[in-house]
């Protein structure tokens, strides 16, 4: 089988989706390997998952940079130095500059805990419960200039149950996220979905 594609993962926190990607990559037949994990937050839980798997990590604190562009340039340099071919955002809580998004277009994907285009942004499960929807879920999509708006790669649905709190719904959705992200990444690598530059 051909060489695994080199993946960089961007995180800001817990890193349970990172963990699911690392576990998927451990399968010899999975077409990717995580070669770098970048966090903008020092001490993010996900950094431990990476370290446990022997994956290099880098903390790039956004506050150390004067502008969004300078922060993104540091991320871009770290990704390029590591030979990253495809970027997965997994709970990364920063918005990218237009130039970064343009450069990585079609090679950067994100997971969001709702069935986009419904419930963009933060407090997603609160939004879903407040809206009274009976189904929610998660979406893996290409990153585009507008937040949570790039072309959809894959989605998975879960029921919203009577009595759900944002926490119980988040737990149900997260379980699906962990299955969906590796599947969506594989589809991108296999060329089954593409987001071409204009
Ligand atoms: C996930 O729900 C993801 O969809 C959202 O942020 C959360 C990150 O969780 N973008 P984790 O850090 O992967 O555990």
Short mmCIF file of C-alpha atoms and ligand atoms in Angstrom, two decimals:
data_model
loop_
_atom_site.label_atom_id
_atom_site.label_comp_id
_atom_site.label_asym_id
_atom_site.label_seq_id
_atom_site.Cartn_x
_atom_site.Cartn_y
_atom_site.Cartn_z
CA UNK A 1 0.00 0.00 0.00
CA UNK A 2 1.19 3.54 -0.70
CA UNK A 3 2.75 5.82 1.92
CA UNK A 4 0.51 7.36 4.52
CA UNK A 5 -0.42 11.02 4.04
CA UNK A 6 1.07 13.37 6.63
CA UNK A 7 -1.56 15.01 8.81
CA UNK A 8 -1.23 18.00 11.13
CA UNK A 9 -3.90 18.46 13.81
CA UNK A 10 -4.80 21.83 15.34
CA UNK A 11 -6.32 21.77 18.82
CA UNK A 12 -7.15 24.10 21.69
CA UNK A 13 -8.38 21.73 24.39
CA UNK A 14 -9.40 18.24 25.45
CA UNK A 15 -8.48 16.54 22.18
CA UNK A 16 -10.86 13.60 22.14
CA UNK A 17 -11.24 13.95 18.35
CA UNK A 18 -7.46 14.08 18.04
CA UNK A 19 -7.34 10.83 20.02
CA UNK A 20 -9.82 9.19 17.65
CA UNK A 21 -7.72 10.30 14.65
CA UNK A 22 -4.54 8.96 16.28
CA UNK A 23 -6.28 5.64 16.94
CA UNK A 24 -7.52 5.42 13.34
CA UNK A 25 -4.02 6.17 12.04
CA UNK A 26 -2.60 3.33 14.14
CA UNK A 27 -4.24 0.91 11.69
CA UNK A 28 -1.68 0.01 9.04
CA UNK A 29 -4.40 0.23 6.38
CA UNK A 30 -5.52 3.75 7.30
CA UNK A 31 -4.06 6.14 4.70
CA UNK A 32 -2.78 8.80 7.14
CA UNK A 33 -0.40 9.43 10.01
CA UNK A 34 -0.42 12.34 12.44
CA UNK A 35 3.03 13.95 12.23
CA UNK A 36 2.38 17.12 14.24
CA UNK A 37 -0.12 18.43 16.77
CA UNK A 38 -0.29 22.18 17.30
CA UNK A 39 -2.14 23.79 20.20
CA UNK A 40 -2.63 27.50 20.73
CA UNK A 41 -3.20 26.73 24.42
CA UNK A 42 -0.37 25.52 26.65
CA UNK A 43 -1.40 22.55 28.74
CA UNK A 44 -4.31 21.57 26.45
CA UNK A 45 -5.39 18.03 27.32
CA UNK A 46 -4.94 16.87 23.74
CA UNK A 47 -1.20 17.45 23.94
CA UNK A 48 -1.02 14.49 26.32
CA UNK A 49 -2.75 12.20 23.80
CA UNK A 50 -0.15 13.22 21.22
CA UNK A 51 2.78 12.78 23.59
CA UNK A 52 1.49 9.34 24.64
CA UNK A 53 1.48 8.32 20.99
CA UNK A 54 4.98 9.71 20.43
CA UNK A 55 3.71 12.44 18.11
CA UNK A 56 5.61 15.77 18.07
CA UNK A 57 3.68 18.69 19.54
CA UNK A 58 4.07 22.42 19.34
CA UNK A 59 2.39 25.12 21.42
CA UNK A 60 1.90 28.32 19.44
CA UNK A 61 0.09 30.77 21.73
CA UNK A 62 -1.99 33.21 19.69
CA UNK A 63 -1.42 35.89 22.33
CA UNK A 64 2.28 35.94 21.46
CA UNK A 65 1.48 37.37 18.02
CA UNK A 66 0.47 40.89 17.13
CA UNK A 67 -2.00 39.88 14.44
CA UNK A 68 -4.05 36.96 13.17
CA UNK A 69 -1.81 36.91 10.09
CA UNK A 70 1.38 36.62 12.17
CA UNK A 71 -0.11 33.82 14.28
CA UNK A 72 -1.23 31.94 11.16
CA UNK A 73 2.21 32.45 9.59
CA UNK A 74 3.75 30.68 12.60
CA UNK A 75 1.28 27.82 12.27
CA UNK A 76 1.89 27.62 8.53
CA UNK A 77 5.67 27.48 9.06
CA UNK A 78 5.36 24.70 11.64
CA UNK A 79 3.07 22.67 9.36
CA UNK A 80 5.36 23.12 6.39
CA UNK A 81 8.49 22.23 8.41
CA UNK A 82 6.82 18.98 9.46
CA UNK A 83 5.88 18.16 5.85
CA UNK A 84 2.17 18.28 6.62
CA UNK A 85 -0.03 17.59 3.57
CA UNK A 86 -3.45 17.87 5.17
CA UNK A 87 -4.66 19.73 8.27
CA UNK A 88 -7.43 18.57 10.62
CA UNK A 89 -8.88 21.08 13.04
CA UNK A 90 -10.21 19.35 16.12
CA UNK A 91 -11.61 21.77 18.66
CA UNK A 92 -9.31 24.56 17.47
CA UNK A 93 -10.83 27.77 18.78
CA UNK A 94 -9.19 30.40 16.58
CA UNK A 95 -10.45 31.90 13.33
CA UNK A 96 -7.91 31.87 10.50
CA UNK A 97 -6.82 34.75 8.30
CA UNK A 98 -8.08 34.76 4.72
CA UNK A 99 -4.58 34.17 3.34
CA UNK A 100 -4.07 31.06 5.49
CA UNK A 101 -7.43 29.63 4.42
CA UNK A 102 -6.63 30.37 0.77
CA UNK A 103 -3.25 28.69 0.99
CA UNK A 104 -4.62 25.50 2.56
CA UNK A 105 -7.94 25.38 0.69
CA UNK A 106 -8.95 21.80 0.00
CA UNK A 107 -6.29 20.58 2.41
CA UNK A 108 -7.81 21.77 5.70
CA UNK A 109 -10.89 20.28 7.30
CA UNK A 110 -12.82 20.82 10.55
CA UNK A 111 -15.35 19.00 12.71
CA UNK A 112 -18.35 20.88 14.08
CA UNK A 113 -20.88 19.46 16.57
CA UNK A 114 -24.08 20.23 14.65
CA UNK A 115 -25.71 19.38 11.37
CA UNK A 116 -24.47 22.39 9.43
CA UNK A 117 -25.67 24.78 8.14
CA UNK A 118 -27.72 24.73 11.38
CA UNK A 119 -26.17 26.10 14.56
CA UNK A 120 -22.84 27.62 13.65
CA UNK A 121 -20.43 29.13 16.15
CA UNK A 122 -20.31 28.26 19.83
CA UNK A 123 -22.85 26.98 22.39
CA UNK A 124 -24.08 24.71 19.64
CA UNK A 125 -25.97 22.23 21.81
CA UNK A 126 -27.71 25.05 23.69
CA UNK A 127 -28.76 26.43 20.30
CA UNK A 128 -30.09 23.05 19.16
CA UNK A 129 -32.11 22.48 22.35
CA UNK A 130 -33.46 26.04 22.32
CA UNK A 131 -34.58 25.60 18.72
CA UNK A 132 -36.44 22.42 19.64
CA UNK A 133 -34.92 20.30 16.88
CA UNK A 134 -35.48 16.56 17.23
CA UNK A 135 -32.28 15.62 15.40
CA UNK A 136 -28.80 17.01 15.74
CA UNK A 137 -25.38 15.60 14.94
CA UNK A 138 -21.98 16.52 13.62
CA UNK A 139 -20.39 17.67 10.40
CA UNK A 140 -16.92 17.40 8.90
CA UNK A 141 -16.38 20.14 6.33
CA UNK A 142 -13.66 21.85 4.39
CA UNK A 143 -12.50 25.08 6.00
CA UNK A 144 -13.51 28.17 4.00
CA UNK A 145 -13.22 31.90 4.57
CA UNK A 146 -16.53 32.11 6.41
CA UNK A 147 -16.54 30.19 9.71
CA UNK A 148 -18.43 26.84 9.76
CA UNK A 149 -19.47 27.36 6.14
CA UNK A 150 -17.17 25.32 3.91
CA UNK A 151 -18.35 22.45 1.72
CA UNK A 152 -19.68 19.51 3.71
CA UNK A 153 -17.72 16.25 3.53
CA UNK A 154 -19.74 14.02 5.87
CA UNK A 155 -22.43 14.19 8.53
CA UNK A 156 -23.83 11.93 11.21
CA UNK A 157 -27.17 12.43 12.98
CA UNK A 158 -28.31 11.67 16.53
CA UNK A 159 -31.72 12.14 18.17
CA UNK A 160 -32.33 15.01 20.56
CA UNK A 161 -34.25 13.42 23.43
CA UNK A 162 -36.82 14.91 25.78
CA UNK A 163 -34.97 16.11 28.86
CA UNK A 164 -31.62 16.46 27.07
CA UNK A 165 -29.26 19.04 28.51
CA UNK A 166 -26.44 20.57 26.46
CA UNK A 167 -24.14 18.12 28.25
CA UNK A 168 -26.13 14.93 27.50
CA UNK A 169 -26.58 15.99 23.88
CA UNK A 170 -22.87 16.86 23.59
CA UNK A 171 -21.93 13.40 24.83
CA UNK A 172 -24.19 11.69 22.28
CA UNK A 173 -22.89 13.86 19.44
CA UNK A 174 -19.25 13.44 20.48
CA UNK A 175 -19.52 9.67 20.23
CA UNK A 176 -20.52 10.13 16.57
CA UNK A 177 -17.77 12.70 16.00
CA UNK A 178 -15.16 10.14 16.97
CA UNK A 179 -16.46 7.74 14.30
CA UNK A 180 -17.13 10.35 11.64
CA UNK A 181 -13.84 12.27 11.62
CA UNK A 182 -11.58 9.37 10.56
CA UNK A 183 -14.12 8.30 7.90
CA UNK A 184 -14.33 11.82 6.47
CA UNK A 185 -10.55 12.22 6.48
CA UNK A 186 -10.22 8.95 4.58
CA UNK A 187 -12.73 10.15 1.97
CA UNK A 188 -10.71 13.32 1.41
CA UNK A 189 -7.43 11.42 1.11
CA UNK A 190 -8.97 8.97 -1.34
CA UNK A 191 -10.07 11.91 -3.48
CA UNK A 192 -13.77 11.10 -3.13
CA UNK A 193 -14.45 14.75 -2.16
CA UNK A 194 -12.53 17.84 -3.19
CA UNK A 195 -12.65 21.57 -2.62
CA UNK A 196 -10.78 23.09 -5.53
CA UNK A 197 -9.31 26.57 -5.63
CA UNK A 198 -11.17 28.97 -7.93
C1 LIG B 1 -15.90 18.93 19.46
O1 LIG B 1 -17.25 18.86 19.83
C2 LIG B 1 -15.75 19.52 18.08
O2 LIG B 1 -16.80 19.19 17.22
C3 LIG B 1 -15.76 21.01 18.35
O3 LIG B 1 -15.05 21.14 19.55
C4 LIG B 1 -15.14 19.93 20.30
C5 LIG B 1 -13.73 19.49 20.55
O4 LIG B 1 -13.67 18.37 21.40
N1 LIG B 1 -15.21 21.74 17.23
P1 LIG B 1 -12.32 17.59 21.55
O5 LIG B 1 -11.26 18.61 21.97
O6 LIG B 1 -11.98 16.95 20.25
O7 LIG B 1 -12.56 16.59 22.64
#
